[in-house]
CSV table of C-alpha atoms and ligand atoms in Angstrom, one decimal:
chain,number,residue,atom,x,y,z
A,14,MET,CA,25.9,-22.1,-4.7
A,15,THR,CA,23.5,-19.6,-4.0
A,16,GLU,CA,24.2,-16.4,-1.9
A,17,THR,CA,21.2,-14.0,-0.9
A,18,SER,CA,22.7,-10.5,-0.6
A,19,SER,CA,22.4,-9.3,2.8
A,20,THR,CA,22.8,-5.6,1.9
A,21,LYS,CA,19.8,-3.4,1.7
A,22,VAL,CA,18.7,-2.5,-1.9
A,23,ASP,CA,19.3,0.9,-3.0
A,24,MET,CA,16.5,2.9,-4.3
A,25,GLU,CA,18.0,3.1,-8.0
A,26,LYS,CA,17.5,-0.5,-8.2
A,27,ILE,CA,13.7,-0.4,-7.3
A,28,VAL,CA,13.2,2.5,-9.5
A,29,SER,CA,14.9,0.8,-12.2
A,30,LEU,CA,13.0,-2.4,-11.8
A,31,CYS,CA,9.7,-0.6,-11.6
A,32,ARG,CA,10.6,1.3,-14.7
A,33,ARG,CA,11.8,-1.8,-16.9
A,34,ARG,CA,9.2,-4.2,-16.1
A,35,GLY,CA,6.0,-1.9,-15.9
A,36,PHE,CA,5.5,-1.5,-12.1
A,37,ILE,CA,5.6,2.5,-12.1
A,38,PHE,CA,6.4,5.3,-14.6
A,39,PRO,CA,7.0,8.8,-14.1
A,40,SER,CA,3.6,10.7,-14.9
A,41,SER,CA,3.2,12.0,-18.3
A,42,GLU,CA,6.7,10.9,-19.2
A,43,ILE,CA,6.5,12.0,-22.9
A,44,TYR,CA,6.2,15.6,-21.9
A,45,GLY,CA,9.0,15.1,-19.6
A,46,GLY,CA,7.3,14.3,-16.5
A,47,LEU,CA,5.4,15.9,-13.8
A,48,SER,CA,7.1,16.2,-10.4
A,49,SER,CA,6.4,13.9,-7.6
A,50,CYS,CA,3.4,12.3,-9.6
A,51,TRP,CA,3.6,8.6,-10.9
A,52,ASP,CA,1.8,6.7,-13.0
A,53,TYR,CA,1.2,2.7,-12.2
A,54,GLY,CA,2.0,0.4,-14.9
A,55,PRO,CA,0.4,-3.0,-15.9
A,56,LEU,CA,2.2,-4.8,-13.0
A,57,GLY,CA,2.0,-1.7,-10.3
A,58,VAL,CA,-1.6,-1.6,-10.7
A,59,GLU,CA,-2.0,-5.2,-9.8
A,60,LEU,CA,0.3,-4.9,-7.0
A,61,LYS,CA,-1.3,-2.0,-5.7
A,62,ARG,CA,-4.9,-3.2,-6.4
A,63,ASN,CA,-3.7,-6.3,-4.0
A,64,ILE,CA,-2.4,-4.5,-1.2
A,65,LYS,CA,-5.7,-2.5,-1.0
A,66,GLU,CA,-7.5,-5.6,-1.3
A,67,ALA,CA,-5.8,-7.3,1.5
A,68,TRP,CA,-6.3,-4.3,3.7
A,69,TRP,CA,-9.9,-4.1,2.9
A,70,ARG,CA,-10.4,-7.8,3.5
A,71,ALA,CA,-8.4,-7.5,7.0
A,72,VAL,CA,-10.1,-4.3,8.1
A,73,ILE,CA,-13.8,-5.0,6.9
A,74,GLN,CA,-14.5,-8.2,5.3
A,75,GLU,CA,-13.3,-10.4,8.2
A,76,ARG,CA,-14.5,-8.0,10.8
A,77,ASP,CA,-18.0,-7.5,12.5
A,78,ASP,CA,-17.3,-3.9,13.7
A,79,MET,CA,-16.2,-2.2,10.4
A,80,VAL,CA,-18.0,-0.8,7.4
A,81,GLY,CA,-16.7,0.8,4.3
A,82,LEU,CA,-17.3,4.3,2.6
A,83,ASP,CA,-16.0,6.0,-0.5
A,84,ALA,CA,-16.7,9.8,-0.1
A,85,SER,CA,-16.0,12.4,-2.7
A,86,ILE,CA,-12.8,14.1,-3.1
A,87,LEU,CA,-14.3,17.5,-3.5
A,88,MET,CA,-15.9,18.3,-0.2
A,89,HIS,CA,-17.9,21.7,1.2
A,90,PRO,CA,-15.0,24.2,1.9
A,91,GLN,CA,-16.2,24.5,5.6
A,92,THR,CA,-15.2,20.8,6.3
A,93,TRP,CA,-11.4,22.3,6.1
A,94,GLU,CA,-12.0,25.2,8.5
A,95,ALA,CA,-13.8,23.2,11.1
A,96,SER,CA,-10.6,20.4,10.6
A,97,GLY,CA,-7.9,23.0,11.1
A,98,HIS,CA,-6.5,22.4,7.7
A,99,ILE,CA,-7.1,25.9,6.3
A,100,GLU,CA,-5.1,27.5,9.3
A,101,GLY,CA,-2.9,24.7,10.3
A,102,PHE,CA,-2.0,22.7,7.2
A,103,VAL,CA,1.0,24.8,6.6
A,104,ASP,CA,4.8,24.5,6.0
A,105,PRO,CA,7.3,27.2,6.5
A,106,LEU,CA,8.6,27.9,3.0
A,107,ALA,CA,11.9,30.0,2.1
A,108,GLU,CA,13.2,31.1,-1.1
A,109,CYS,CA,16.9,31.8,-2.3
A,110,LYS,CA,17.5,35.4,-3.1
A,111,SER,CA,20.0,34.2,-5.7
A,112,CYS,CA,18.6,31.2,-7.5
A,113,HIS,CA,14.8,31.5,-6.4
A,114,LEU,CA,14.6,27.6,-5.5
A,115,ARG,CA,12.0,27.0,-2.4
A,116,TRP,CA,12.9,25.2,0.8
A,117,ARG,CA,10.9,24.0,3.5
A,118,SER,CA,12.8,26.0,6.2
A,119,ASP,CA,12.2,23.6,8.9
A,120,ASP,CA,14.2,21.0,7.1
A,121,LEU,CA,17.2,23.1,6.9
A,122,GLU,CA,20.1,23.2,9.2
A,123,ASP,CA,21.0,27.1,8.7
A,124,ASN,CA,19.6,30.0,6.4
A,125,ASN,CA,21.5,29.1,3.3
A,126,CYS,CA,20.3,27.7,0.1
A,127,PRO,CA,21.3,23.8,0.1
A,128,SER,CA,21.7,24.3,-3.8
A,129,CYS,CA,23.9,27.6,-4.3
A,130,GLY,CA,24.7,28.6,-0.7
A,131,GLY,CA,22.7,31.9,-1.1
A,132,GLU,CA,20.7,33.7,1.4
A,133,LEU,CA,17.3,32.8,1.9
A,134,THR,CA,14.2,34.9,2.5
A,135,GLU,CA,12.3,34.9,5.8
A,136,PRO,CA,10.0,31.9,5.8
A,137,HIS,CA,6.3,32.4,4.9
A,138,LEU,CA,3.4,29.9,5.7
A,139,PHE,CA,2.5,27.9,2.8
A,140,ASN,CA,-0.7,26.1,2.6
A,141,LEU,CA,-0.4,22.4,1.4
A,142,MET,CA,-3.9,21.9,0.1
A,143,PHE,CA,-4.4,22.4,-3.9
A,144,LYS,CA,-7.3,24.7,-4.5
A,145,THR,CA,-9.9,24.9,-7.3
A,146,PHE,CA,-13.1,26.4,-8.4
A,147,VAL,CA,-16.6,24.7,-8.6
A,148,GLY,CA,-18.4,26.3,-11.5
A,149,ALA,CA,-17.5,28.5,-14.3
A,150,ILE,CA,-16.3,31.5,-12.3
A,151,GLU,CA,-13.1,31.5,-10.8
A,152,GLU,CA,-13.9,33.6,-7.7
A,153,GLU,CA,-13.0,33.3,-3.8
A,154,ALA,CA,-16.9,32.1,-3.2
A,155,ASN,CA,-16.3,29.2,-5.5
A,156,VAL,CA,-13.1,27.7,-4.1
A,157,VAL,CA,-12.9,24.2,-3.1
A,158,TYR,CA,-10.0,22.1,-2.1
A,159,LEU,CA,-8.7,18.6,-3.4
A,160,ARG,CA,-8.7,16.6,0.2
A,161,PRO,CA,-5.3,16.5,1.5
A,162,GLU,CA,-6.7,13.2,3.6
A,163,THR,CA,-9.7,11.0,3.3
A,164,ALA,CA,-10.3,10.8,7.0
A,165,GLN,CA,-12.7,13.9,6.8
A,166,GLY,CA,-15.1,12.4,4.4
A,167,ILE,CA,-15.5,9.7,7.3
A,168,PHE,CA,-16.1,12.3,10.2
A,169,VAL,CA,-19.0,14.0,8.2
A,170,ASN,CA,-20.6,10.7,7.4
A,171,PHE,CA,-20.4,9.6,11.0
A,172,GLN,CA,-24.3,9.9,11.7
A,173,ASN,CA,-25.3,8.7,8.2
A,174,VAL,CA,-23.6,5.4,8.9
A,175,VAL,CA,-25.0,5.2,12.4
A,176,ASN,CA,-28.4,5.7,11.5
A,177,THR,CA,-28.4,3.6,8.3
A,178,THR,CA,-26.2,0.5,9.5
A,179,ARG,CA,-27.2,0.7,13.4
A,180,LYS,CA,-23.7,0.0,14.2
A,181,ARG,CA,-23.0,0.3,17.8
A,182,LEU,CA,-19.7,1.5,19.6
A,183,PRO,CA,-17.2,0.5,19.1
A,184,PHE,CA,-17.2,0.4,15.4
A,185,GLY,CA,-15.1,2.0,12.6
A,186,ILE,CA,-15.5,3.2,9.2
A,187,ALA,CA,-12.7,2.7,6.7
A,188,GLN,CA,-12.1,4.3,3.4
A,189,ILE,CA,-9.5,4.0,0.5
A,190,GLY,CA,-9.1,7.1,-1.8
A,191,LYS,CA,-6.9,9.5,-3.4
A,192,ALA,CA,-5.5,12.5,-1.4
A,193,PHE,CA,-3.3,15.5,-2.6
A,194,ARG,CA,-1.0,17.6,-1.1
A,195,ASN,CA,1.5,20.3,-2.6
A,196,GLU,CA,4.2,19.0,-0.9
A,197,ILE,CA,7.2,21.2,-0.9
A,198,THR,CA,10.0,18.6,-0.4
A,199,THR,CA,9.4,15.8,-2.7
A,200,GLY,CA,11.4,12.9,-4.0
A,201,ASN,CA,12.4,9.2,-3.0
A,202,PHE,CA,10.3,7.8,-5.4
A,203,ILE,CA,6.7,7.1,-4.7
A,204,PHE,CA,7.1,7.8,-0.9
A,205,ARG,CA,6.3,11.3,-1.1
A,206,SER,CA,4.2,12.5,-3.8
A,207,ARG,CA,1.8,15.3,-4.7
A,208,GLU,CA,-1.1,12.9,-5.5
A,209,PHE,CA,-1.1,9.6,-3.5
A,210,GLU,CA,-3.8,7.1,-1.9
A,211,GLN,CA,-4.6,6.6,1.8
A,212,MET,CA,-6.1,3.7,3.3
A,213,GLU,CA,-7.6,5.1,6.5
A,214,ILE,CA,-9.6,3.8,9.4
A,215,GLU,CA,-11.5,5.9,11.7
A,216,PHE,CA,-12.7,3.8,14.9
A,217,PHE,CA,-15.2,5.2,17.1
A,218,VAL,CA,-15.1,4.1,20.8
A,219,LYS,CA,-16.4,5.2,24.2
A,220,PRO,CA,-14.1,7.7,25.6
A,221,GLU,CA,-12.8,5.9,28.3
A,222,THR,CA,-11.7,2.8,26.4
A,223,ASP,CA,-9.7,5.0,24.1
A,224,LYS,CA,-6.3,3.8,25.4
A,225,GLU,CA,-7.2,0.2,25.0
A,226,TRP,CA,-8.4,0.6,21.5
A,227,PHE,CA,-5.3,2.6,20.6
A,228,ASN,CA,-3.1,-0.4,21.9
A,229,TYR,CA,-5.2,-2.8,20.1
A,230,TRP,CA,-4.9,-0.9,16.8
A,231,LEU,CA,-1.1,-0.5,17.1
A,232,GLU,CA,-0.8,-4.0,17.4
A,233,GLU,CA,-3.1,-5.1,14.8
A,234,ARG,CA,-1.7,-2.8,12.1
A,235,LEU,CA,1.7,-3.9,12.7
A,236,ASN,CA,1.0,-7.3,12.2
A,237,TRP,CA,-1.0,-6.9,9.2
A,238,TYR,CA,2.5,-5.7,7.5
A,239,ALA,CA,4.1,-8.6,8.9
A,240,LYS,CA,1.8,-11.3,8.0
A,241,LEU,CA,2.2,-9.8,4.3
A,242,GLY,CA,6.0,-10.7,4.5
A,243,ILE,CA,7.5,-7.5,5.6
A,244,LYS,CA,10.7,-8.5,7.9
A,245,LYS,CA,10.0,-7.7,11.4
A,246,GLU,CA,13.5,-6.3,11.9
A,247,ASN,CA,12.6,-3.5,9.1
A,248,LEU,CA,9.5,-2.3,10.8
A,249,ARG,CA,9.3,-0.3,14.3
A,250,LEU,CA,7.0,2.1,16.4
A,251,ARG,CA,7.9,5.4,16.9
A,252,GLN,CA,5.9,7.4,19.4
A,253,HIS,CA,5.5,11.1,18.6
A,254,THR,CA,7.1,13.8,20.8
A,255,LYS,CA,5.1,16.3,22.7
A,256,GLU,CA,6.4,18.9,20.2
A,257,GLU,CA,5.3,16.9,17.1
A,258,LEU,CA,1.9,15.8,18.0
A,259,ALA,CA,-0.7,17.3,15.6
A,260,HIS,CA,-3.2,19.7,17.1
A,261,TYR,CA,-6.2,17.1,17.2
A,262,ALA,CA,-4.0,14.4,18.8
A,263,ARG,CA,-3.7,13.0,22.1
A,264,GLU,CA,-1.5,10.4,21.4
A,265,CYS,CA,0.2,9.3,18.2
A,266,TYR,CA,2.8,6.4,17.0
A,267,ASP,CA,4.2,6.1,13.4
A,268,ILE,CA,4.8,2.5,12.2
A,269,ASP,CA,8.0,3.4,10.5
A,270,TYR,CA,9.5,1.2,7.8
A,271,LEU,CA,13.5,1.0,7.0
A,272,PHE,CA,13.4,2.4,3.4
A,273,PRO,CA,16.5,2.7,1.7
A,274,MET,CA,16.9,6.3,2.6
A,275,GLY,CA,16.5,5.2,6.3
A,276,TRP,CA,13.5,4.8,8.9
A,277,ALA,CA,10.3,6.6,7.6
A,278,GLU,CA,6.7,6.7,8.2
A,279,LEU,CA,4.6,4.1,6.6
A,280,GLU,CA,1.4,4.6,8.7
A,281,GLY,CA,0.4,6.9,11.4
A,282,ILE,CA,-1.9,5.8,14.4
A,283,ALA,CA,-3.3,8.7,16.5
A,284,ASN,CA,-5.8,9.0,19.2
A,285,ARG,CA,-7.9,11.9,17.9
A,286,GLY,CA,-10.1,12.2,21.0
A,287,ASP,CA,-13.3,14.0,20.4
A,288,PHE,CA,-11.8,16.8,18.5
A,289,ASP,CA,-13.2,16.0,14.8
A,290,LEU,CA,-16.8,15.4,15.9
A,291,VAL,CA,-17.0,18.0,18.3
A,292,GLN,CA,-15.4,20.7,15.4
A,293,HIS,CA,-17.9,19.4,12.8
A,294,ALA,CA,-20.8,19.6,15.1
A,295,SER,CA,-20.0,23.1,15.9
A,296,SER,CA,-19.2,24.2,12.5
A,297,SER,CA,-22.2,22.4,10.8
A,298,GLY,CA,-24.8,23.1,13.6
A,299,LYS,CA,-25.9,19.4,13.3
A,300,SER,CA,-25.5,17.1,16.5
A,301,LEU,CA,-22.8,14.5,16.3
A,302,GLU,CA,-23.5,12.9,19.3
A,303,TYR,CA,-24.0,9.1,20.1
A,304,PHE,CA,-26.7,7.5,22.1
A,305,ASP,CA,-25.7,4.6,24.3
A,306,GLU,CA,-28.7,2.5,24.8
A,307,GLU,CA,-27.1,0.7,27.7
A,308,SER,CA,-26.4,3.7,29.7
A,309,LYS,CA,-28.6,6.0,28.3
A,310,GLU,CA,-26.4,8.6,27.8
A,311,HIS,CA,-25.7,10.9,25.0
A,312,PHE,CA,-21.7,11.6,24.5
A,313,ILE,CA,-19.3,12.3,21.4
A,314,PRO,CA,-17.2,9.1,20.7
A,315,TYR,CA,-13.3,9.3,20.6
A,316,ILE,CA,-11.7,8.3,17.6
A,317,ILE,CA,-8.7,5.9,17.1
A,318,GLU,CA,-7.2,6.6,13.5
A,319,PRO,CA,-4.9,4.2,11.6
A,320,SER,CA,-3.8,6.0,8.5
A,321,ALA,CA,-1.8,3.9,5.9
A,322,GLY,CA,-0.6,5.3,2.7
A,323,VAL,CA,-1.1,2.7,-0.5
A,324,ASP,CA,2.0,4.4,-2.1
A,325,ARG,CA,4.1,4.1,0.8
A,326,SER,CA,3.1,0.5,1.4
A,327,THR,CA,3.8,-0.5,-2.3
A,328,LEU,CA,7.3,1.0,-2.1
A,329,ALA,CA,7.9,-1.1,1.4
A,330,PHE,CA,6.4,-4.1,-0.1
A,331,LEU,CA,8.8,-3.9,-3.2
A,332,CYS,CA,11.9,-3.0,-1.1
A,333,ASP,CA,11.4,-5.7,1.2
A,334,ALA,CA,10.8,-8.3,-1.4
A,335,TYR,CA,13.8,-7.3,-3.3
A,336,GLU,CA,16.6,-10.0,-3.3
A,337,GLU,CA,19.6,-10.8,-5.4
A,338,GLU,CA,21.0,-14.3,-5.6
A,339,GLN,CA,24.1,-15.5,-7.0
A,340,GLU,CA,23.3,-18.6,-9.3
A,341,GLU,CA,26.7,-20.0,-10.7
A,342,GLY,CA,27.9,-16.6,-11.6
A,343,GLU,CA,24.7,-15.0,-12.7
A,344,THR,CA,22.7,-12.6,-10.7
A,345,ARG,CA,19.1,-13.8,-10.4
A,346,VAL,CA,16.8,-10.8,-9.1
A,347,LEU,CA,13.9,-12.0,-7.5
A,348,LEU,CA,10.9,-10.3,-5.8
A,349,HIS,CA,9.9,-12.6,-2.8
A,350,LEU,CA,6.2,-11.0,-2.6
A,351,HIS,CA,3.5,-12.6,-0.3
A,352,PRO,CA,1.4,-14.7,-3.0
A,353,VAL,CA,-1.6,-12.5,-1.9
A,354,LEU,CA,0.3,-9.5,-3.4
A,355,ALA,CA,2.1,-10.9,-6.2
A,356,PRO,CA,0.8,-9.0,-9.6
A,357,ILE,CA,0.8,-12.6,-11.4
A,358,LYS,CA,0.2,-15.5,-9.6
A,359,VAL,CA,0.8,-18.1,-11.9
A,360,ALA,CA,2.8,-18.2,-15.2
A,361,VAL,CA,2.2,-20.8,-18.0
A,362,LEU,CA,5.1,-21.6,-20.3
A,363,PRO,CA,5.3,-24.0,-23.0
A,364,LEU,CA,8.7,-25.5,-23.5
A,365,SER,CA,8.5,-24.8,-27.4
A,366,ARG,CA,6.1,-23.0,-29.8
A,367,ARG,CA,5.0,-26.4,-31.2
A,368,GLU,CA,1.5,-26.3,-32.2
A,369,LYS,CA,0.7,-29.3,-30.1
A,370,LEU,CA,2.2,-27.9,-26.9
A,371,VAL,CA,0.8,-24.5,-27.3
A,372,ALA,CA,-2.4,-26.0,-27.7
A,373,VAL,CA,-2.2,-27.7,-24.2
A,374,ALA,CA,-0.5,-24.5,-22.5
A,375,LYS,CA,-3.2,-22.1,-24.1
A,376,GLN,CA,-6.0,-24.7,-22.5
A,377,ILE,CA,-4.5,-24.6,-19.0
A,378,TYR,CA,-4.0,-20.7,-19.4
A,379,ALA,CA,-7.7,-20.4,-20.3
A,380,ASP,CA,-8.9,-22.3,-17.4
A,381,LEU,CA,-6.7,-20.7,-14.6
A,382,ARG,CA,-7.4,-17.3,-15.8
A,383,HIS,CA,-11.1,-17.5,-14.3
A,384,GLN,CA,-9.2,-17.8,-10.9
A,385,TRP,CA,-6.1,-15.7,-10.8
A,386,MET,CA,-4.1,-13.2,-12.6
A,387,VAL,CA,-2.1,-15.5,-14.9
A,388,GLY,CA,0.8,-14.8,-17.3
A,389,TYR,CA,1.7,-16.6,-20.6
A,390,ASP,CA,5.0,-16.6,-21.9
A,391,ASP,CA,6.5,-18.6,-24.8
A,392,ALA,CA,9.5,-16.1,-25.8
A,393,GLN,CA,13.2,-17.3,-25.4
A,394,SER,CA,14.7,-20.2,-23.4
A,395,ILE,CA,13.0,-21.7,-20.2
A,396,GLY,CA,15.6,-20.4,-18.1
A,397,ARG,CA,15.2,-16.9,-19.1
A,398,ARG,CA,11.4,-17.1,-19.0
A,399,TYR,CA,11.7,-18.3,-15.1
A,400,ARG,CA,13.8,-15.2,-14.6
A,401,ARG,CA,11.5,-12.9,-15.9
A,402,GLN,CA,8.9,-14.1,-13.8
A,403,ASP,CA,11.3,-14.2,-10.7
A,404,GLU,CA,11.9,-10.5,-11.3
A,405,ILE,CA,8.2,-9.8,-11.1
A,406,GLY,CA,7.5,-12.0,-8.0
A,407,THR,CA,5.4,-14.7,-9.8
A,408,PRO,CA,5.1,-17.5,-7.2
A,409,LEU,CA,4.3,-20.3,-9.3
A,410,CYS,CA,5.4,-21.4,-13.1
A,411,ILE,CA,3.7,-24.2,-15.0
A,412,THR,CA,5.6,-25.9,-17.7
A,413,VAL,CA,4.1,-27.8,-20.4
A,414,ASP,CA,6.7,-30.1,-22.3
A,415,PHE,CA,6.8,-32.6,-24.8
A,416,GLN,CA,6.0,-35.6,-22.0
A,417,SER,CA,2.8,-33.6,-21.0
A,418,LEU,CA,1.2,-34.9,-24.5
A,419,ASP,CA,1.8,-38.3,-23.4
A,420,ASP,CA,1.3,-38.5,-19.7
A,421,GLU,CA,-1.1,-35.3,-19.4
A,422,GLN,CA,0.9,-33.9,-16.7
A,423,ALA,CA,2.9,-30.7,-16.2
A,424,THR,CA,5.4,-29.2,-14.1
A,425,ILE,CA,5.0,-26.7,-11.4
A,426,ARG,CA,8.1,-24.6,-10.4
A,427,ASP,CA,8.5,-22.5,-7.0
A,428,ARG,CA,9.9,-19.0,-7.3
A,429,ASP,CA,11.7,-19.1,-4.1
A,430,THR,CA,13.4,-22.7,-3.9
A,431,MET,CA,13.2,-23.4,-7.9
A,432,ASN,CA,12.2,-26.7,-6.6
A,433,GLN,CA,9.6,-28.4,-9.0
A,434,ILE,CA,7.1,-31.1,-8.8
A,435,ARG,CA,5.1,-32.7,-11.5
A,436,VAL,CA,1.0,-33.1,-11.2
A,437,PRO,CA,-1.6,-34.3,-13.3
A,438,ILE,CA,-3.2,-31.3,-15.5
A,439,SER,CA,-6.4,-32.4,-13.9
A,440,GLU,CA,-5.0,-31.8,-10.4
A,441,LEU,CA,-3.5,-28.2,-11.4
A,442,LYS,CA,-6.2,-25.9,-10.3
A,443,LYS,CA,-6.6,-27.5,-6.9
A,444,THR,CA,-2.7,-28.0,-6.5
A,445,LEU,CA,-2.0,-24.1,-7.2
A,446,GLN,CA,-4.7,-23.0,-5.0
A,447,ALA,CA,-3.1,-25.1,-2.0
A,448,LYS,CA,0.3,-23.7,-2.7
A,449,LEU,CA,-0.6,-20.0,-3.0
A,450,GLU,CA,-2.3,-20.5,0.5
A,451,GLY,CA,1.0,-21.9,1.9
A,452,GLU,CA,1.2,-25.5,1.5
A,453,PRO,CA,4.7,-26.8,1.1
A,454,LEU,CA,5.7,-27.6,-2.6
A,455,PHE,CA,6.3,-31.2,-1.7
A,456,VAL,CA,3.0,-31.9,-0.5
A,457,LEU,CA,2.0,-33.9,-3.7
A,458,PRO,CA,-1.7,-34.2,-5.0
A,459,PRO,CA,-2.9,-37.8,-6.2
A,460,GLY,CA,-0.5,-39.0,-9.1
A,461,GLY,CA,2.3,-36.3,-8.4
A,462,SER,CA,5.8,-36.8,-8.2
A,463,ILE,CA,9.0,-34.8,-7.1
A,464,TRP,CA,10.5,-33.7,-10.4
A,465,LYS,CA,13.7,-31.5,-9.5
A,466,VAL,CA,15.1,-30.3,-6.2
A,467,GLU,CA,17.1,-27.2,-7.0
A,468,ARG,CA,18.8,-27.1,-3.7
A,469,GLU,CA,17.7,-27.4,0.1
A,470,GLU,CA,14.5,-25.8,0.9
A,471,ARG,CA,15.2,-22.5,2.9
B,28,ATP,P1,5.0,13.0,6.3
B,28,ATP,O1,5.2,13.3,8.0
B,28,ATP,O2,6.1,11.8,5.8
B,28,ATP,O3,4.7,13.9,5.6
B,28,ATP,P2,2.5,12.7,7.7
B,28,ATP,O4,2.4,12.6,9.0
B,28,ATP,O5,2.0,14.1,7.1
B,28,ATP,O6,3.5,12.1,6.8
B,28,ATP,P3,-0.3,11.7,7.6
B,28,ATP,O7,-0.9,13.0,7.4
B,28,ATP,O8,-0.3,10.9,8.8
B,28,ATP,O9,1.1,11.8,7.1
B,28,ATP,O10,-0.9,10.7,6.5
B,28,ATP,C1,-1.1,9.2,6.8
B,28,ATP,C2,-0.4,8.4,5.8
B,28,ATP,O11,-0.7,9.0,4.3
B,28,ATP,C3,1.3,8.3,5.8
B,28,ATP,O12,1.5,7.5,6.9
B,28,ATP,C4,1.4,8.1,4.5
B,28,ATP,O13,1.6,6.7,4.4
B,28,ATP,C5,0.6,8.6,3.3
B,28,ATP,N1,1.2,9.9,3.2
B,28,ATP,C6,1.0,11.3,3.5
B,28,ATP,N2,1.5,12.1,2.8
B,28,ATP,C7,2.2,11.6,1.6
B,28,ATP,C8,2.6,11.6,0.5
B,28,ATP,N3,2.8,13.0,0.3
B,28,ATP,N4,2.9,10.8,-0.4
B,28,ATP,C9,2.7,9.5,-0.6
B,28,ATP,N5,2.2,9.1,0.9
B,28,ATP,C10,1.6,10.0,1.9
């Protein structure tokens, strides 16, 4: 009897799984950790890499109208004046007069410290950008900032990309990279951290086509999450009210995900109009106009910006994939990750450590590693090993048993249904490829057979 837990996962379960299995650790943990900074372990780094690759493939590789960029984290300080970050990238901060803890005052219901109830000071504005210095002398003239978003690196390269690629409107530039914010309110694991990664698109369009492209990107980005397995009922679009609209935005929607702590922003999609290019043109004195060959007109393009967070996506994919099933009195934890995202695609499990079996299993392992991240595990019972792979989201396991030595076949076991098929070892690679691309397990290669039907296909 199998039951799937319908209640939403709580954050402690995700944090504990990530810690236990090497997805995510607190940063510099041996020194007690650094608040709101996280390290991705061997499985976490694979998951995160797969998310970034899936995004890059969808927004660049498979499109004619997009190119990539990798701008530096440190930028000319004038960038942040032009963008409005020096003046406007601030949160109101109040300090408790008794315990001296600091709070974001726009998060609080009254003027009392949430920790000790003490009275708070008048709020002062606190800039979220991290400051540092270029060169040996720490003086005001040498101040630079760690970028708080990757977007500005794209705006300042707009003309470079137009000149070198000869891209014509509408087209976009996409970038993945680190961003830093000295957030006051942190917490909720990797949802809000001080160092994080963004995946940003700046899509340049003719001004009169902005609404059309804005709607296009809303749909496109929502579908990206759904195609990679996020349940539709856990995603929603939320329009920004006039009051919360950023200074540069004409219109903005958040793609929200139903995280364990409630609905929260996964990605923001904004119509930035011509704000950024106008600002940088006037601040740098360089023309950032575009010449339209059809209409023979010069103008500043409008920009549609879908801006996603790699870490928040990682958290959403983990939460959405987490399931607990009751199997004959035991709990089976599984990460129902899309095969494209799964850190390990296939695990090779010899039934025992006997030399002859190990030789066959190691040969399969060596062959498959050229193509995918493959695991190899020969410790403990086969049942336990399957559970270990389920818990990290490995879609397929291969078992090599004594019969394999005679019939040169191995079994493939599916994570979600636990059904198994048996296929000739010579057909393994092709069969695995097809299954990872979504072919049903019971479509068999030549010489294959159904081995074990654990329960009805879901
Ligand atoms: P929030 O309102 O939650 O602070 P934001 O509206 O300031 O987010 P944006 O400036 O729109 O965020 O940044 C785009 C994306 O970058 C966000 O949707 C999110 O995925 C990611 N992001 C922003 N700040 C953080 C952070 N401190 N930690 C992790 N990811 C972040």
